[in-house]
mmCIF file of C-alpha atoms and ligand atoms in Angstrom:
data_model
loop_
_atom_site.group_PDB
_atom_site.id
_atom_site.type_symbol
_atom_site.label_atom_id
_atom_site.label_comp_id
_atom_site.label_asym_id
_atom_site.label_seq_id
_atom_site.Cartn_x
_atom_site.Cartn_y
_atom_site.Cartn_z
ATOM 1 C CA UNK A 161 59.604 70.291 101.999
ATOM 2 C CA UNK A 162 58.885 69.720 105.768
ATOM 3 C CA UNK A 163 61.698 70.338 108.180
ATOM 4 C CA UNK A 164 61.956 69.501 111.457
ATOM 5 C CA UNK A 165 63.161 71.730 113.721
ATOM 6 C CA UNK A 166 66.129 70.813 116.078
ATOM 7 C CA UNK A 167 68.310 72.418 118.585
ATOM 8 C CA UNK A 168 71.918 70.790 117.447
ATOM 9 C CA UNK A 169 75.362 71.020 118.639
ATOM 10 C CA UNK A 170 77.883 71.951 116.619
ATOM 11 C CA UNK A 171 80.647 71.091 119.164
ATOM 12 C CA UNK A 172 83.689 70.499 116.802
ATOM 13 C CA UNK A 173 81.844 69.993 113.684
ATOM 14 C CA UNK A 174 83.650 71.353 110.831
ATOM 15 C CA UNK A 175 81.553 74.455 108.742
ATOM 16 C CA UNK A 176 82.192 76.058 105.839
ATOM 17 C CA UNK A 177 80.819 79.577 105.361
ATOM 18 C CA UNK A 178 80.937 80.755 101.678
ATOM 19 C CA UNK A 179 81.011 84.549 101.498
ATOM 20 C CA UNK A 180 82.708 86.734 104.353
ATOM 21 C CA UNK A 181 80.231 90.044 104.286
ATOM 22 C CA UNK A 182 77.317 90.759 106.402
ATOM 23 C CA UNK A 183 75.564 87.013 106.120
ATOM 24 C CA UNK A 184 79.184 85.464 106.204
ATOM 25 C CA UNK A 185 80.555 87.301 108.875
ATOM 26 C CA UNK A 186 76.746 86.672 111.334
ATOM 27 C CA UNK A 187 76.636 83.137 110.831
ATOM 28 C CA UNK A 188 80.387 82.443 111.106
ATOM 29 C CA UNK A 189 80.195 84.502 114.720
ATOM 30 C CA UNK A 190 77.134 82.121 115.347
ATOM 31 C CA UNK A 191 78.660 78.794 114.787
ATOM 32 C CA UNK A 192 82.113 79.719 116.183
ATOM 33 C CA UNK A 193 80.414 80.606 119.620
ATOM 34 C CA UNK A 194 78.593 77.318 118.876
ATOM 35 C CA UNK A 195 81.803 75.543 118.904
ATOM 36 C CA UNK A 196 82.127 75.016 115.488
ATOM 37 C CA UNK A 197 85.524 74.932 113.167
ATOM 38 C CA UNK A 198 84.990 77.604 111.208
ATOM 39 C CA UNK A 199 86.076 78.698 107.894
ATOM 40 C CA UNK A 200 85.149 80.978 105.940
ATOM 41 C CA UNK A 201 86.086 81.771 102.133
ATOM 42 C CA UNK A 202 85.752 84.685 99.907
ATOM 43 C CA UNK A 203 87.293 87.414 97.529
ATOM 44 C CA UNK A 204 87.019 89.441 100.839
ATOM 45 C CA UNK A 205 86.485 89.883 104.502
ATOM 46 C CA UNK A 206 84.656 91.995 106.328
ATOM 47 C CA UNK A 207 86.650 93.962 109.160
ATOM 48 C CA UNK A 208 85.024 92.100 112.184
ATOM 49 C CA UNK A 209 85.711 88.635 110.349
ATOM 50 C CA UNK A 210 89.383 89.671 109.510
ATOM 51 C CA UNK A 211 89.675 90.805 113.634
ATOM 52 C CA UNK A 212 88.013 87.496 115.203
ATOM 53 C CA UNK A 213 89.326 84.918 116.709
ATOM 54 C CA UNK A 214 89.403 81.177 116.144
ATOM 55 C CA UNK A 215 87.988 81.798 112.350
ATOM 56 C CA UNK A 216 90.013 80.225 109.490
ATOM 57 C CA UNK A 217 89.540 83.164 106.442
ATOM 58 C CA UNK A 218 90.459 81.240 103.090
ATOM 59 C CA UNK A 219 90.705 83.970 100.237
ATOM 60 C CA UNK A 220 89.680 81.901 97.250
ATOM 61 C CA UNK A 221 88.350 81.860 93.596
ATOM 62 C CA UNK A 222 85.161 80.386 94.197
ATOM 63 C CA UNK A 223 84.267 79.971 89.979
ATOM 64 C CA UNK A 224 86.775 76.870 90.630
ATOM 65 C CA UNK A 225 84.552 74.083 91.168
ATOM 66 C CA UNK A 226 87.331 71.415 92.490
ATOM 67 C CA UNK A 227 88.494 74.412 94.849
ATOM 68 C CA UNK A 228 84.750 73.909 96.192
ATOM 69 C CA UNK A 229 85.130 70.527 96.602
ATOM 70 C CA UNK A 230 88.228 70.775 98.131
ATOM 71 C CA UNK A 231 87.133 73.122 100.522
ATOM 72 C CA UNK A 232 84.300 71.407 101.927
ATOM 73 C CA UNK A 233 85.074 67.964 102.044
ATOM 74 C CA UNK A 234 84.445 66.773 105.814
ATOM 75 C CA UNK A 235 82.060 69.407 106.603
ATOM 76 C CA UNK A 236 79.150 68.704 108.118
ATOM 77 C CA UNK A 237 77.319 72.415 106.972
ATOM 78 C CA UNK A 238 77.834 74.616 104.508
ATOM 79 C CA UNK A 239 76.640 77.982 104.378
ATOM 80 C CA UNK A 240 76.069 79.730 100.928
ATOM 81 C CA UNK A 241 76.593 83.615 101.226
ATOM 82 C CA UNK A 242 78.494 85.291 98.748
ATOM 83 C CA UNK A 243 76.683 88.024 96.744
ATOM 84 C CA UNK A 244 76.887 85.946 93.300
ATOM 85 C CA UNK A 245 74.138 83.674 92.284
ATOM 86 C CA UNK A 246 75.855 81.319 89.994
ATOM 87 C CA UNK A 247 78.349 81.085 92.382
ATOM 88 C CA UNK A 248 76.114 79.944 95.343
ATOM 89 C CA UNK A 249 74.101 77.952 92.385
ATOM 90 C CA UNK A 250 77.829 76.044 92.221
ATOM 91 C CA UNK A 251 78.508 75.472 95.949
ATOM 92 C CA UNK A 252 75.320 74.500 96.726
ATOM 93 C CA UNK A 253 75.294 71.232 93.590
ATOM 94 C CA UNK A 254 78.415 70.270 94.796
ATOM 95 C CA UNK A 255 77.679 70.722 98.238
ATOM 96 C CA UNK A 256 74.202 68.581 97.920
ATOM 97 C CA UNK A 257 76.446 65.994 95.000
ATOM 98 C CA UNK A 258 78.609 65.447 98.779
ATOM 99 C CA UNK A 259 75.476 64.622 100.630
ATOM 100 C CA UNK A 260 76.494 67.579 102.995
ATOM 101 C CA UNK A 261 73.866 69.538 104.869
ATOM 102 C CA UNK A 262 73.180 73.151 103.190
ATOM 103 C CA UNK A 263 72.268 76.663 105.172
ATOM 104 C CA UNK A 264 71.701 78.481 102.030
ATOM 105 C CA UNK A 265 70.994 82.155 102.674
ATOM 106 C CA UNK A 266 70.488 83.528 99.384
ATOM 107 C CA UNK A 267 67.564 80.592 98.575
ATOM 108 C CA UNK A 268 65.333 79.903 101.728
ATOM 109 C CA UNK A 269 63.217 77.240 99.646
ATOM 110 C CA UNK A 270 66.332 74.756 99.019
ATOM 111 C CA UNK A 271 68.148 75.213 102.112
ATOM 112 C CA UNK A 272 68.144 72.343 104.103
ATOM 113 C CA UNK A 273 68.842 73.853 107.349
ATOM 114 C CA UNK A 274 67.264 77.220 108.394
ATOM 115 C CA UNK A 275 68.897 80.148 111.095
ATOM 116 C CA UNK A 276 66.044 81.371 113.044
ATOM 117 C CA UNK A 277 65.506 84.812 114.975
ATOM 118 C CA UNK A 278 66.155 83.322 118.493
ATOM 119 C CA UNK A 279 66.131 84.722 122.033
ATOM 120 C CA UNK A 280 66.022 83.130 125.628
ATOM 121 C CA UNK A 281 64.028 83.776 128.596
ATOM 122 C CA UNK A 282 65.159 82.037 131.920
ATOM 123 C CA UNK A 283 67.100 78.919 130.273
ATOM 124 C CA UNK A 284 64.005 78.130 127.869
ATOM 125 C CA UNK A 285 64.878 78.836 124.239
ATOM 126 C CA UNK A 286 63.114 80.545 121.582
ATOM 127 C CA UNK A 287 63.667 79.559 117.595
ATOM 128 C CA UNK A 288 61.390 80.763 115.384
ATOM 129 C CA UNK A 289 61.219 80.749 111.975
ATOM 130 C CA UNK A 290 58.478 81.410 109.037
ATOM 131 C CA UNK A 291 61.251 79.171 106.977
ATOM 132 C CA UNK A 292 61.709 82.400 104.707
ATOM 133 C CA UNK A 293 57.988 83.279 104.077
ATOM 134 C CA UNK A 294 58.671 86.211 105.808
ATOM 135 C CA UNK A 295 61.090 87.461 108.460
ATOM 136 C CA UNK A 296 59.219 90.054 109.146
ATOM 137 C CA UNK A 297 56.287 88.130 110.756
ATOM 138 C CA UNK A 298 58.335 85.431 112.506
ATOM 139 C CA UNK A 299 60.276 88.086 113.819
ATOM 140 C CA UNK A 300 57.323 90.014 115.398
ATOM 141 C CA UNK A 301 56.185 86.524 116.777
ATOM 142 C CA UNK A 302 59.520 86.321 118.613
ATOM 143 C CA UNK A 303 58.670 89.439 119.752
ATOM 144 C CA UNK A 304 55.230 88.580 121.001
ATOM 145 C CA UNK A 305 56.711 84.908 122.822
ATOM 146 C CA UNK A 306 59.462 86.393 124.647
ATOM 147 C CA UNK A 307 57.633 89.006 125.844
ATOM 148 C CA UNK A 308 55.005 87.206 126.445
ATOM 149 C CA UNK A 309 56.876 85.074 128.617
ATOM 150 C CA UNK A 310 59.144 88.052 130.543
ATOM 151 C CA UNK A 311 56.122 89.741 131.882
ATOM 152 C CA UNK A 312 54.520 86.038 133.145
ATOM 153 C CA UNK A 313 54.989 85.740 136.425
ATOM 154 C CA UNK A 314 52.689 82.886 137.087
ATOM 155 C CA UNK A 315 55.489 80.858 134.389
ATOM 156 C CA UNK A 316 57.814 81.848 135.731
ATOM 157 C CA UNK A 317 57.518 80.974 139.251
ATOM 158 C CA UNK A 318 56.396 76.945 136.993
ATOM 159 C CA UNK A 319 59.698 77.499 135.158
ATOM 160 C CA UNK A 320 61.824 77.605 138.354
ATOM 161 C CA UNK A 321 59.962 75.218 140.119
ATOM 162 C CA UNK A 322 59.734 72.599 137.493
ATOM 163 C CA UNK A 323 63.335 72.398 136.685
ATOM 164 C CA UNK A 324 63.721 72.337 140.459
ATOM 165 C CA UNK A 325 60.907 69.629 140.541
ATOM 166 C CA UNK A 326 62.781 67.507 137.577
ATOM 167 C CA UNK A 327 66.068 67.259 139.680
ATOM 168 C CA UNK A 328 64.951 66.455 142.697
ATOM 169 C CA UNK A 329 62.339 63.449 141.322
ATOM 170 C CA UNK A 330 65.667 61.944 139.526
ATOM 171 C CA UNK A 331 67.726 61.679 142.379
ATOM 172 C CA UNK A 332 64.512 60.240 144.573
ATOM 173 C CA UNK A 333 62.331 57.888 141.630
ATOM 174 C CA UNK A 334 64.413 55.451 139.975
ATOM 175 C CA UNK A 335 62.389 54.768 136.854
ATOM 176 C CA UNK A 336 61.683 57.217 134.037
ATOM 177 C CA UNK A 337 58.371 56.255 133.281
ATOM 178 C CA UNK A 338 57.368 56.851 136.916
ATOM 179 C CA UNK A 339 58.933 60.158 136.463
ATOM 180 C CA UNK A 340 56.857 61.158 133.473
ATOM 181 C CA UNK A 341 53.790 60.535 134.872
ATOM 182 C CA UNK A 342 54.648 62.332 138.161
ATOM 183 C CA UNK A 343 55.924 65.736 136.492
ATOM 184 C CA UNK A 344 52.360 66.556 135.793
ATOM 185 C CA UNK A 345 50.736 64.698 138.192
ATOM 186 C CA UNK A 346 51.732 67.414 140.850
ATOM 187 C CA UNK A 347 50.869 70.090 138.487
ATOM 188 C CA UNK A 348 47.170 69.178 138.961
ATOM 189 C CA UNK A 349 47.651 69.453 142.238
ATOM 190 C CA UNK A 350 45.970 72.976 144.015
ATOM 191 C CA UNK A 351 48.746 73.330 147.090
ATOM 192 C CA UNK A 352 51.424 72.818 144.988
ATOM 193 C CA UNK A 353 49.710 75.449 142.105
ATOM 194 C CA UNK A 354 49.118 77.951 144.421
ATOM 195 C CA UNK A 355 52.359 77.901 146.514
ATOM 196 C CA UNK A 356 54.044 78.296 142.668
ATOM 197 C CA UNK A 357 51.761 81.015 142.245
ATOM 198 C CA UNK A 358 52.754 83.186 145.601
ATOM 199 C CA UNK A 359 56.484 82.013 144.380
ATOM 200 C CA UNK A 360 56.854 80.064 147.295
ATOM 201 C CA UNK A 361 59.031 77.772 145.160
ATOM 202 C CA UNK A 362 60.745 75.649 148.085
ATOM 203 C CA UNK A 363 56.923 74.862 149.382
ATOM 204 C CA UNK A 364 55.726 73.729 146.083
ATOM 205 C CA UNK A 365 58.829 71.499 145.999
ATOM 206 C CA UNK A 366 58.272 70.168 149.332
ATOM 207 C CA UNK A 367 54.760 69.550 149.006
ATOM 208 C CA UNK A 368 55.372 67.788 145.323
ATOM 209 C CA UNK A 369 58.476 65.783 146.429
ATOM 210 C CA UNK A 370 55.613 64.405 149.665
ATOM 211 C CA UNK A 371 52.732 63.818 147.031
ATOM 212 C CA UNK A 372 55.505 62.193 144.492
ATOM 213 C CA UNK A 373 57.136 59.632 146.941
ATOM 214 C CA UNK A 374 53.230 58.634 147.752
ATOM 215 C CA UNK A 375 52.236 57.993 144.049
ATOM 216 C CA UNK A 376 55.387 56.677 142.630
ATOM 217 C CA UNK A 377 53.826 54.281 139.937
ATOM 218 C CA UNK A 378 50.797 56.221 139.236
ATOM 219 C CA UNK A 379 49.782 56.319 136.119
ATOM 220 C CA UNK A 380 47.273 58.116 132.762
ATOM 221 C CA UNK A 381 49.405 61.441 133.818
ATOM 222 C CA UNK A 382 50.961 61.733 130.074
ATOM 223 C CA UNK A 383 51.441 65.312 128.612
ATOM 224 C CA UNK A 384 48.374 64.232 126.211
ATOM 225 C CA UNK A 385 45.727 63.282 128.665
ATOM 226 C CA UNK A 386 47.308 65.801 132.157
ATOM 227 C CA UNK A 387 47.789 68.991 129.745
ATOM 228 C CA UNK A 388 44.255 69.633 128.971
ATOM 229 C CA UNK A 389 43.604 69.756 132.427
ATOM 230 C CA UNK A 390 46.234 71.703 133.802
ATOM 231 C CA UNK A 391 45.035 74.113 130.677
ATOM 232 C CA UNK A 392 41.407 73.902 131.929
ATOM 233 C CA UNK A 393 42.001 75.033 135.676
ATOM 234 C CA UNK A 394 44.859 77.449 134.824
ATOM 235 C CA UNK A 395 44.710 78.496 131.319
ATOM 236 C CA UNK A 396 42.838 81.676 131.431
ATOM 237 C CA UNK A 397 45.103 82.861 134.191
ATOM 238 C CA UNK A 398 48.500 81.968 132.538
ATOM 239 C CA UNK A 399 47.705 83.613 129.423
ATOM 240 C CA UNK A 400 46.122 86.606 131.086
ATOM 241 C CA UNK A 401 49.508 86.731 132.932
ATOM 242 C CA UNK A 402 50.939 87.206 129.006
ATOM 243 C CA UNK A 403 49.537 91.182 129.674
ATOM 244 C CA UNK A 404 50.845 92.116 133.097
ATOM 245 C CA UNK A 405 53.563 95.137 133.344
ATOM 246 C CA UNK A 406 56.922 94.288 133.869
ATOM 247 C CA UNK A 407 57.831 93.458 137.698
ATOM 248 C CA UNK A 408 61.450 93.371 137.046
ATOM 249 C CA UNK A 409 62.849 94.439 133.214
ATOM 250 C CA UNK A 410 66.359 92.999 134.427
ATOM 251 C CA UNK A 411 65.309 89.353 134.835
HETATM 252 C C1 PQ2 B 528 66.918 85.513 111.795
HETATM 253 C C2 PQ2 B 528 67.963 85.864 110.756
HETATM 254 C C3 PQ2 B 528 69.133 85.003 111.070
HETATM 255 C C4 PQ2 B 528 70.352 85.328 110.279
HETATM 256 O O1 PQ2 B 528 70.272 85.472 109.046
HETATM 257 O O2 PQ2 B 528 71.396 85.383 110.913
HETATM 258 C C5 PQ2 B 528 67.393 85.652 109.376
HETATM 259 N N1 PQ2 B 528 67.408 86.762 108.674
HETATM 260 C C6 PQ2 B 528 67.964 87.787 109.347
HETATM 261 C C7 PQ2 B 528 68.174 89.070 108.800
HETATM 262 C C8 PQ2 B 528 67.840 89.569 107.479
HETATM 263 N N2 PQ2 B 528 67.270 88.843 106.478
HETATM 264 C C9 PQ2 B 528 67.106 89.637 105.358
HETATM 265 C C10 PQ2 B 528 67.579 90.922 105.679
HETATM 266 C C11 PQ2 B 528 67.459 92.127 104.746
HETATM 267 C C12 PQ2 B 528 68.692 92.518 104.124
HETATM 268 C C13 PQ2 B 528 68.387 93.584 103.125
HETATM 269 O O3 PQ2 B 528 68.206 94.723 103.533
HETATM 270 O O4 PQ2 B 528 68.316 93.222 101.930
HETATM 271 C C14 PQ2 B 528 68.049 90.864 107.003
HETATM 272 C C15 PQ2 B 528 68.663 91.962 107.818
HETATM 273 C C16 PQ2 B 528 70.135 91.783 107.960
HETATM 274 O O5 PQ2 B 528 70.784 91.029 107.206
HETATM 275 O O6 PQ2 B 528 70.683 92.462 108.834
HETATM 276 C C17 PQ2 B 528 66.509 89.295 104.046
HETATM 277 C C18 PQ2 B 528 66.564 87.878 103.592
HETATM 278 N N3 PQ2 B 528 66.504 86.807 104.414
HETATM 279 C C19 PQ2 B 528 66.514 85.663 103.657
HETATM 280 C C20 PQ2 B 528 66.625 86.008 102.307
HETATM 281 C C21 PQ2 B 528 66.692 85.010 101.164
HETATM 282 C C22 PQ2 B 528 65.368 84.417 100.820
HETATM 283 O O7 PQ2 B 528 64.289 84.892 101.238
HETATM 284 O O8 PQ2 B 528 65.379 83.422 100.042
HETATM 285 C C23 PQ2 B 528 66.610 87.428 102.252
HETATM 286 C C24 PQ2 B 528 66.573 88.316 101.038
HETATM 287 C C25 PQ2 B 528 65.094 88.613 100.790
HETATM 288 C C26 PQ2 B 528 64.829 89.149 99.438
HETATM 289 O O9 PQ2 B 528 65.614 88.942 98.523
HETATM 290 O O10 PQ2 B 528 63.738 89.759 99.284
HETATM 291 C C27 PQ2 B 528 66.439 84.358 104.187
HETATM 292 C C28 PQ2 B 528 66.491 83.985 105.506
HETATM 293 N N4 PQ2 B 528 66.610 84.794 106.593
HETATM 294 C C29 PQ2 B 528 66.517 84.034 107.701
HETATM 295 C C30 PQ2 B 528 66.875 84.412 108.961
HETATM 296 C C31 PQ2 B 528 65.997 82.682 107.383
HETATM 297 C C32 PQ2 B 528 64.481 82.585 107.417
HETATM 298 C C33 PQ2 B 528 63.809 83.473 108.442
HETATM 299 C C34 PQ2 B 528 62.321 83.430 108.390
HETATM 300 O O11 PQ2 B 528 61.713 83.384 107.324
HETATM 301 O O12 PQ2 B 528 61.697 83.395 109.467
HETATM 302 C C35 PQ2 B 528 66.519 82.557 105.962
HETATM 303 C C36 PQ2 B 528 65.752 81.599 105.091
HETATM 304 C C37 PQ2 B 528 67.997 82.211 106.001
HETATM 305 C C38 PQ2 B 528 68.392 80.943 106.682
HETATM 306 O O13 PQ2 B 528 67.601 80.112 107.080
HETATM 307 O O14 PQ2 B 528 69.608 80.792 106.782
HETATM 308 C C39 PQ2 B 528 68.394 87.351 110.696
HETATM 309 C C40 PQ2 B 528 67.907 88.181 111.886
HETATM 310 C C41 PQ2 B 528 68.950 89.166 112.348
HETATM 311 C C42 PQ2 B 528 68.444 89.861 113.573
HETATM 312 O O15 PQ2 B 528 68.201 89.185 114.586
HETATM 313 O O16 PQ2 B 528 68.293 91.070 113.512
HETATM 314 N N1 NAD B 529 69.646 85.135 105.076
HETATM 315 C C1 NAD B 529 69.663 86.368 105.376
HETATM 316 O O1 NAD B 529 69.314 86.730 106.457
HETATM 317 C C2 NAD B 529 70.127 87.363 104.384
HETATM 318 C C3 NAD B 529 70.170 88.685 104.750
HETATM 319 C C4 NAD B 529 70.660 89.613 103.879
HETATM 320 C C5 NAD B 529 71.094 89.197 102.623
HETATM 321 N N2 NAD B 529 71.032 87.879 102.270
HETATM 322 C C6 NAD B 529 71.582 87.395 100.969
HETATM 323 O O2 NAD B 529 72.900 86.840 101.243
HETATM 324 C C7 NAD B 529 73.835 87.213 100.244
HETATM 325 C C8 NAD B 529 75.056 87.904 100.877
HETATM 326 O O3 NAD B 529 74.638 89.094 101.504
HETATM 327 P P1 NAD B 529 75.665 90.022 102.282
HETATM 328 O O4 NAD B 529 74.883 91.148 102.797
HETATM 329 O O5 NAD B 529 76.496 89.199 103.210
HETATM 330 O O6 NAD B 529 76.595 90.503 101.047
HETATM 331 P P2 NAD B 529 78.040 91.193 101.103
HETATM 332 O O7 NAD B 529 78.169 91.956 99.859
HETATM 333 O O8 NAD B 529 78.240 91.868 102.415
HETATM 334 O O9 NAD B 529 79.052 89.951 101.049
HETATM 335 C C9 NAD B 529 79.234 89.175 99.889
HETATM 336 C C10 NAD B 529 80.426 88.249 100.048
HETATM 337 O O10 NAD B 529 80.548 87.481 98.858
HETATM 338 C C11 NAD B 529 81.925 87.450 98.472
HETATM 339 N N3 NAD B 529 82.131 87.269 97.034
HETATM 340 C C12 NAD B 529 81.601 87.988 96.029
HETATM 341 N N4 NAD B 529 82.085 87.561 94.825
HETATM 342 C C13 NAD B 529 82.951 86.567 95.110
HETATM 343 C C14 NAD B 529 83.794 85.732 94.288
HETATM 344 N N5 NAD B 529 83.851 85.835 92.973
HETATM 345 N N6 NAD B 529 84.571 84.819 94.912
HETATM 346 C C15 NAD B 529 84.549 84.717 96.256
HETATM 347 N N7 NAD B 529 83.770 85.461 97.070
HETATM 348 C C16 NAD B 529 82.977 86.380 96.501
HETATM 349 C C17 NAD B 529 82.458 88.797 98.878
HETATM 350 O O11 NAD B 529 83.882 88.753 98.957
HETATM 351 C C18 NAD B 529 81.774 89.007 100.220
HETATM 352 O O12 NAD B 529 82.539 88.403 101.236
HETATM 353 C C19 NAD B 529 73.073 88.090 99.251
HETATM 354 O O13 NAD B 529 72.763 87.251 98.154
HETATM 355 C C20 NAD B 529 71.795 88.504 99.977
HETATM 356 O O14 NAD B 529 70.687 88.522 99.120
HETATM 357 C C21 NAD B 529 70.564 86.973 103.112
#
């Protein structure tokens, strides 16, 4: 099975979390902050489910099928969590017989949706997941990315700059395609690359707002063709960047 991975909002989506222990209780926290409506159903509930907020606890006998069915009708995810397997064997047939998506924690092979470990660094979002192969490694990959990216200058100073960049070219260049072509456009250029690099940030935006205004309409800038390059002049440097110490741990 191939999934795809997705960031989605849950923003008002109702989700049905079967089993109110340690799973239960972490994805329930997850999807509530998310936005989700929550419920969650069980025998019982841990303390830290029983004390939040804004969670619907349903104590039920989940060996009822129709009480399943009842549950979940509307949701739009299920999560299967409780510590018995024919139970979670139950929810999850009826659950798939409704055509509604399945987070099944117990089974990572037919879970349609997957949790991953996830972090952020600097608004850019991390999921990763080895889609149950092993936690272990995908979590030491998280490790390695967000670190990684903390100790990278040299990104970071792109990372403010190009979100800066992306504003400011939507409020001056009416049409998108122009735009695409543009965002990497400057990127090749060496002014605007090395005033990122000193973290001269409002330069690099000056100097790439001036060289976007003159090229508006320019074109064979696409990630596919302008990425290579960039990687070619700068590659070396932004991965060696991957290794510096820490400038500042709180950022
Ligand atoms: C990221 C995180 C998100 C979260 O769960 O919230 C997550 N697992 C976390 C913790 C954790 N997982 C396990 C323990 C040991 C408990 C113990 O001691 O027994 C602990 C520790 C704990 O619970 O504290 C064991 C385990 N995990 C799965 C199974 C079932 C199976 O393998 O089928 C078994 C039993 C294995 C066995 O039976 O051998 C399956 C999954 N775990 C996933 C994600 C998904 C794929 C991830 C991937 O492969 O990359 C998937 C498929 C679930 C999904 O997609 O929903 C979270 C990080 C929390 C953090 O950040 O610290
Ligand atoms: N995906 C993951 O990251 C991950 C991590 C750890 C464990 N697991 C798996 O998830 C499952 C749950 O783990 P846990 O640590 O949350 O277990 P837990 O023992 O803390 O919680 C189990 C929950 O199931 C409920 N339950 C048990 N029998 C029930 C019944 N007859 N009717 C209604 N509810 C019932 C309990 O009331 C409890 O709320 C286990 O199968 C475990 O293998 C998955």
């Amino acid at each position: 099975m191939k999934r795809v991975p997705l960031f989605l909002s849950l923003e008002g989506r109702k989700v049905v979390v079967f089993g109110g222990g340690h799973v239960g209780t972490r994805r329930a926290k997850k999807f509530k902050e998310a936005g989700a409506k929550v419920t969650v159903v069980a025998k019982d509930f841990s303390e830290e489910l029983k004390s939040l907020d804004g969670v619907e606890l349903v104590k039920a006998d989940l060996r009822d099928e129709k009480t399943i069915e009842e549950l979940i009708n509307g949701a739009f995810l299920v999560v299967i969590a409780t510590s018995v397997p024919e139970i979670n064997d139950k929810i999850f047939s009826v659950a798939k017989k409704m055509g509604i998506l399945v987070n099944d924690a117990t089974n990572a092979n037919r879970s349609d949706v997957h949790v991953p470990f996830e972090s952020e660094v600097e608004g850019i979002r991390i999921a990763i997941s080895s889609e149950g192969a092993s936690g272990v490694s995908a979590h030491i990959a998280q490790y390695l990315i967000e670190e990684c990216l903390k100790r990278n200058t040299f990104w970071k100073n792109i990372n403010r700059f190009a979100k800066l960049f992306k504003k400011e070219l939507k409020n001056r260049i009416k049409d998108a395609k122009d735009r695409y072509h543009l965002y990497w456009y400057v990127m090749l250029n060496d002014d605007v690359i090395r005033f990122i690099k000193e973290g001269r940030i409002e330069d690099a935006l000056y100097k790439a707002i001036e060289i976007a205004t003159k090229e508006a309409g320019i074109r064979g800038y696409e990630p596919s063709k302008a990425m290579p390059l960039f990687l070619s002049k700068w590659g070396d440097e932004l991965l060696l960047s991957c290794c510096s110490p820490f400038e500042d741990r709180s950022r």
